[in-house]
Amino acid sequence: KAGVTQTPRYLIKTRGQQVTLSCSPISGHRSVSWYQQTPGQGLQFLFEYFSETQRNKGNFPGRFSGRQFSNSRSEMNVSTLELGDSALYLCASSFTGTRLTDTQYFGPGTRLTVL
Amino acid sequence: GESVGLHLPTLSVQEGDNSIINCAYSNSASDYFIWYKQESGKGPQFIIDIRSNMDKRQGQRVTVLLNKTVKHLSLQIAATQPGDSAVYFCAETDSWGKLQFGAGTQVVVTP
């Protein structure tokens, strides 16, 4: 079974631009969560989607948004990029995201650099 | 202002020895705990999990211990190998499955 895939793997943008990242979950998984990983803040939860609805949200500004499609694929968007948005963005999928033992499996991440 | 980078604690282990990685969690209501391993350039990889109604769980070469009294979690790796070199994260989760990660521990395996 194929794992979680994320595209692109690397991105370089300049301040003020916007960016869209894509995540394809493991087949059969309907919950997709996004995380930001930086040396300064570690791994932080952005948001979680299930059945095309945002079900949970972390403490990030409104510039960070996402969506999920009917095939469970998800995208996240960051508008008006700032230098501090440079990070590894990780996507994780699970079957439902609600049961305590519903393990989240991570993709390899998208490395975003903002210049 | 500029954020200070996280200084990851480092555990240096000789190949063949056992490793013990510790983690303190914050939420006494957390019901489920997971250990992830992250190698350079890769996403976190699931290692082992444990529910709050257990205090020990064993996998292949790994054991997780949970002490709810002091909110402490540990991961033991038996006969550490060079391929075990990575950053190890503990994570706790509430009923919605939103993972809250610890800062991580860098494990370096020396020959």
CSV table of C-alpha atoms in Angstrom, one decimal:
chain,number,residue,atom,x,y,z
A,1,LYS,CA,0.0,0.0,0.0
A,2,ALA,CA,1.4,3.4,-1.0
A,3,GLY,CA,2.2,5.8,1.8
A,4,VAL,CA,1.3,9.4,2.2
A,5,THR,CA,2.6,11.5,-0.6
A,6,GLN,CA,3.3,15.2,-0.6
A,7,THR,CA,4.0,17.5,-3.5
A,8,PRO,CA,6.2,19.4,-4.2
A,9,ARG,CA,9.0,18.2,-2.0
A,10,TYR,CA,10.8,21.6,-2.1
A,11,LEU,CA,9.6,25.1,-2.8
A,12,ILE,CA,11.3,28.5,-2.8
A,13,LYS,CA,9.1,31.6,-2.6
A,14,THR,CA,9.6,35.3,-1.8
A,15,ARG,CA,7.9,37.3,0.9
A,16,GLY,CA,4.4,38.3,0.0
A,17,GLN,CA,3.7,35.5,-2.4
A,18,GLN,CA,1.3,32.7,-1.7
A,19,VAL,CA,1.9,28.9,-1.9
A,20,THR,CA,-0.2,25.8,-2.2
A,21,LEU,CA,0.9,22.4,-0.9
A,22,SER,CA,-0.7,19.1,-1.8
A,23,CYS,CA,-1.1,15.9,0.2
A,24,SER,CA,-2.5,12.5,-0.9
A,25,PRO,CA,-3.4,10.3,2.0
A,26,ILE,CA,-3.0,6.5,2.3
A,27,SER,CA,-5.8,4.8,0.4
A,28,GLY,CA,-8.8,4.4,2.6
A,29,HIS,CA,-7.8,7.1,5.0
A,30,ARG,CA,-10.3,9.9,5.3
A,31,SER,CA,-8.6,12.2,7.9
A,32,VAL,CA,-5.8,14.5,6.9
A,33,SER,CA,-3.8,16.6,9.4
A,34,TRP,CA,-1.2,19.2,8.6
A,35,TYR,CA,1.8,20.1,10.8
A,36,GLN,CA,4.5,22.7,10.6
A,37,GLN,CA,8.0,21.8,11.7
A,38,THR,CA,10.6,24.5,12.5
A,39,PRO,CA,13.9,24.5,14.5
A,40,GLY,CA,12.4,27.2,16.7
A,41,GLN,CA,9.0,25.8,17.5
A,42,GLY,CA,9.3,22.1,16.8
A,43,LEU,CA,6.2,20.2,15.4
A,44,GLN,CA,3.0,22.2,15.6
A,45,PHE,CA,-0.5,21.2,14.6
A,46,LEU,CA,-2.1,23.4,11.9
A,47,PHE,CA,-5.5,21.8,11.1
A,48,GLU,CA,-7.3,18.5,10.4
A,49,TYR,CA,-9.8,17.7,7.7
A,50,PHE,CA,-12.3,14.9,7.5
A,51,SER,CA,-14.9,14.4,4.8
A,52,GLU,CA,-14.1,17.7,3.3
A,53,THR,CA,-14.7,19.6,6.6
A,54,GLN,CA,-12.1,21.2,8.8
A,55,ARG,CA,-12.7,19.5,12.1
A,56,ASN,CA,-9.9,20.9,14.2
A,57,LYS,CA,-7.6,23.9,14.0
A,58,GLY,CA,-4.3,24.9,15.7
A,59,ASN,CA,-3.2,28.4,16.7
A,60,PHE,CA,-2.1,29.8,13.4
A,61,PRO,CA,-3.1,33.0,11.7
A,62,GLY,CA,-5.8,33.1,9.0
A,63,ARG,CA,-3.1,33.2,6.3
A,64,PHE,CA,-2.9,29.5,6.7
A,65,SER,CA,-5.8,27.7,5.2
A,66,GLY,CA,-6.7,24.3,3.8
A,67,ARG,CA,-9.2,22.2,2.1
A,68,GLN,CA,-10.0,18.6,1.4
A,69,PHE,CA,-11.5,17.0,-1.7
A,70,SER,CA,-14.0,14.2,-2.0
A,71,ASN,CA,-11.2,11.7,-2.7
A,72,SER,CA,-9.6,12.8,0.7
A,73,ARG,CA,-6.7,14.5,-1.0
A,74,SER,CA,-5.9,17.8,0.8
A,75,GLU,CA,-4.2,21.1,0.0
A,76,MET,CA,-3.0,23.8,2.3
A,77,ASN,CA,-2.4,27.3,1.3
A,78,VAL,CA,-0.3,30.1,2.8
A,79,SER,CA,-1.0,33.6,1.7
A,80,THR,CA,1.2,36.6,2.0
A,81,LEU,CA,4.3,34.6,2.9
A,82,GLU,CA,6.6,35.8,5.7
A,83,LEU,CA,10.2,34.8,6.4
A,84,GLY,CA,9.0,32.9,9.5
A,85,ASP,CA,6.9,30.6,7.3
A,86,SER,CA,10.0,28.8,6.2
A,87,ALA,CA,9.5,25.3,7.5
A,88,LEU,CA,8.9,21.7,6.8
A,89,TYR,CA,5.2,21.2,6.3
A,90,LEU,CA,4.1,17.7,7.1
A,91,CYS,CA,0.9,15.9,6.2
A,92,ALA,CA,-0.4,12.9,8.2
A,93,SER,CA,-3.4,10.7,7.4
A,94,SER,CA,-5.5,8.2,9.4
A,95,PHE,CA,-8.7,6.3,8.9
A,96,THR,CA,-11.0,8.6,10.9
A,97,GLY,CA,-8.8,10.7,13.2
A,98,THR,CA,-11.3,10.3,16.0
A,99,ARG,CA,-10.5,7.0,17.7
A,100,LEU,CA,-7.7,7.2,20.1
A,101,THR,CA,-5.7,4.4,18.5
A,102,ASP,CA,-6.2,5.6,14.9
A,103,THR,CA,-2.6,6.0,14.1
A,104,GLN,CA,-1.5,9.0,12.0
A,105,TYR,CA,1.0,8.2,9.3
A,106,PHE,CA,3.2,11.0,8.0
A,107,GLY,CA,4.4,11.9,4.5
A,108,PRO,CA,7.9,13.1,3.7
A,109,GLY,CA,7.0,16.8,4.0
A,110,THR,CA,7.4,19.8,1.8
A,111,ARG,CA,10.3,22.0,2.5
A,112,LEU,CA,9.3,25.6,2.0
A,113,THR,CA,11.9,28.4,2.0
A,114,VAL,CA,10.8,32.0,2.0
A,115,LEU,CA,13.3,34.6,0.8
B,1,GLY,CA,11.7,39.2,17.9
B,2,GLU,CA,13.7,36.3,16.6
B,3,SER,CA,12.8,32.9,18.1
B,4,VAL,CA,15.4,30.9,19.8
B,5,GLY,CA,16.1,27.6,18.2
B,6,LEU,CA,15.2,24.5,20.1
B,7,HIS,CA,18.3,22.8,21.5
B,8,LEU,CA,17.5,19.1,21.2
B,9,PRO,CA,18.9,17.0,23.9
B,10,THR,CA,21.3,14.4,22.5
B,11,LEU,CA,21.7,10.8,23.6
B,12,SER,CA,24.9,9.2,22.5
B,13,VAL,CA,24.8,5.4,22.6
B,14,GLN,CA,27.3,2.8,21.7
B,15,GLU,CA,26.2,0.3,19.1
B,16,GLY,CA,24.8,-2.8,20.8
B,17,ASP,CA,23.9,-1.0,24.0
B,18,ASN,CA,20.3,-0.2,25.2
B,19,SER,CA,18.9,3.3,24.8
B,20,ILE,CA,16.4,5.0,27.0
B,21,ILE,CA,14.7,8.1,25.8
B,22,ASN,CA,12.5,10.1,28.2
B,23,CYS,CA,9.6,12.4,27.7
B,24,ALA,CA,7.5,14.5,30.0
B,25,TYR,CA,4.0,15.2,28.8
B,26,SER,CA,1.8,18.1,29.8
B,27,ASN,CA,-1.9,17.1,29.7
B,28,SER,CA,-3.0,14.8,32.5
B,29,ALA,CA,-6.2,14.1,30.4
B,30,SER,CA,-4.2,12.8,27.5
B,31,ASP,CA,-5.4,9.2,26.7
B,32,TYR,CA,-3.0,8.0,24.1
B,33,PHE,CA,0.7,8.4,23.5
B,34,ILE,CA,2.9,7.6,20.5
B,35,TRP,CA,6.6,7.5,19.8
B,36,TYR,CA,7.8,8.6,16.4
B,37,LYS,CA,11.2,8.4,14.8
B,38,GLN,CA,12.3,11.0,12.3
B,39,GLU,CA,15.4,10.5,10.2
B,40,SER,CA,17.0,13.4,8.3
B,41,GLY,CA,15.0,14.5,5.3
B,42,LYS,CA,12.0,12.3,6.2
B,43,GLY,CA,8.7,12.6,7.9
B,44,PRO,CA,8.1,11.1,11.4
B,45,GLN,CA,7.7,7.3,11.3
B,46,PHE,CA,5.4,5.5,13.8
B,47,ILE,CA,7.3,3.3,16.3
B,48,ILE,CA,5.0,2.3,19.0
B,49,ASP,CA,1.9,3.5,20.9
B,50,ILE,CA,0.4,3.0,24.3
B,51,ARG,CA,-3.0,3.9,25.9
B,52,SER,CA,-3.3,5.5,29.3
B,53,ASN,CA,-4.8,2.3,30.8
B,54,MET,CA,-1.5,0.5,30.3
B,55,ASP,CA,1.9,1.1,31.8
B,56,LYS,CA,4.0,-0.9,29.5
B,57,ARG,CA,3.9,-2.1,25.9
B,58,GLN,CA,6.5,-4.0,24.0
B,59,GLY,CA,7.3,-4.1,20.3
B,60,GLN,CA,10.2,-5.4,18.2
B,61,ARG,CA,13.3,-4.2,20.1
B,62,VAL,CA,11.3,-1.4,21.6
B,63,THR,CA,9.4,-0.9,24.9
B,64,VAL,CA,7.4,2.0,26.0
B,65,LEU,CA,6.7,2.7,29.6
B,66,LEU,CA,4.1,5.1,30.9
B,67,ASN,CA,4.0,6.6,34.4
B,68,LYS,CA,0.8,8.6,34.7
B,69,THR,CA,1.5,9.7,38.3
B,70,VAL,CA,4.5,11.9,37.2
B,71,LYS,CA,3.3,12.3,33.5
B,72,HIS,CA,6.4,10.6,32.1
B,73,LEU,CA,6.9,8.4,29.1
B,74,SER,CA,10.0,6.5,28.1
B,75,LEU,CA,11.1,4.6,25.0
B,76,GLN,CA,13.6,1.8,25.4
B,77,ILE,CA,15.5,0.5,22.4
B,78,ALA,CA,17.3,-2.8,22.9
B,79,ALA,CA,20.6,-3.5,21.2
B,80,THR,CA,20.8,-0.1,19.5
B,81,GLN,CA,21.9,-0.2,15.9
B,82,PRO,CA,23.3,2.5,13.5
B,83,GLY,CA,20.0,2.7,11.8
B,84,ASP,CA,18.4,3.9,15.1
B,85,SER,CA,20.2,7.2,14.7
B,86,ALA,CA,17.4,9.8,14.4
B,87,VAL,CA,15.3,12.3,16.3
B,88,TYR,CA,12.7,10.6,18.5
B,89,PHE,CA,9.5,12.4,19.4
B,90,CYS,CA,6.8,11.5,21.9
B,91,ALA,CA,3.3,12.7,21.1
B,92,GLU,CA,0.2,12.9,23.2
B,93,THR,CA,-3.3,13.2,21.8
B,94,ASP,CA,-6.8,14.1,22.9
B,95,SER,CA,-10.0,12.4,21.7
B,96,TRP,CA,-9.8,14.3,18.3
B,97,GLY,CA,-6.5,12.8,17.4
B,98,LYS,CA,-4.7,16.1,17.3
B,99,LEU,CA,-1.1,15.3,18.1
B,100,GLN,CA,0.9,17.4,20.5
B,101,PHE,CA,4.6,16.7,20.1
B,102,GLY,CA,7.4,17.0,22.5
B,103,ALA,CA,10.6,18.8,21.5
B,104,GLY,CA,12.4,15.6,20.5
B,105,THR,CA,15.7,13.8,21.4
B,106,GLN,CA,18.5,13.3,19.0
B,107,VAL,CA,19.9,9.8,19.3
B,108,VAL,CA,23.5,9.3,17.9
B,109,VAL,CA,24.7,5.7,17.7
B,110,THR,CA,28.5,5.4,17.8
B,111,PRO,CA,30.4,2.3,16.6
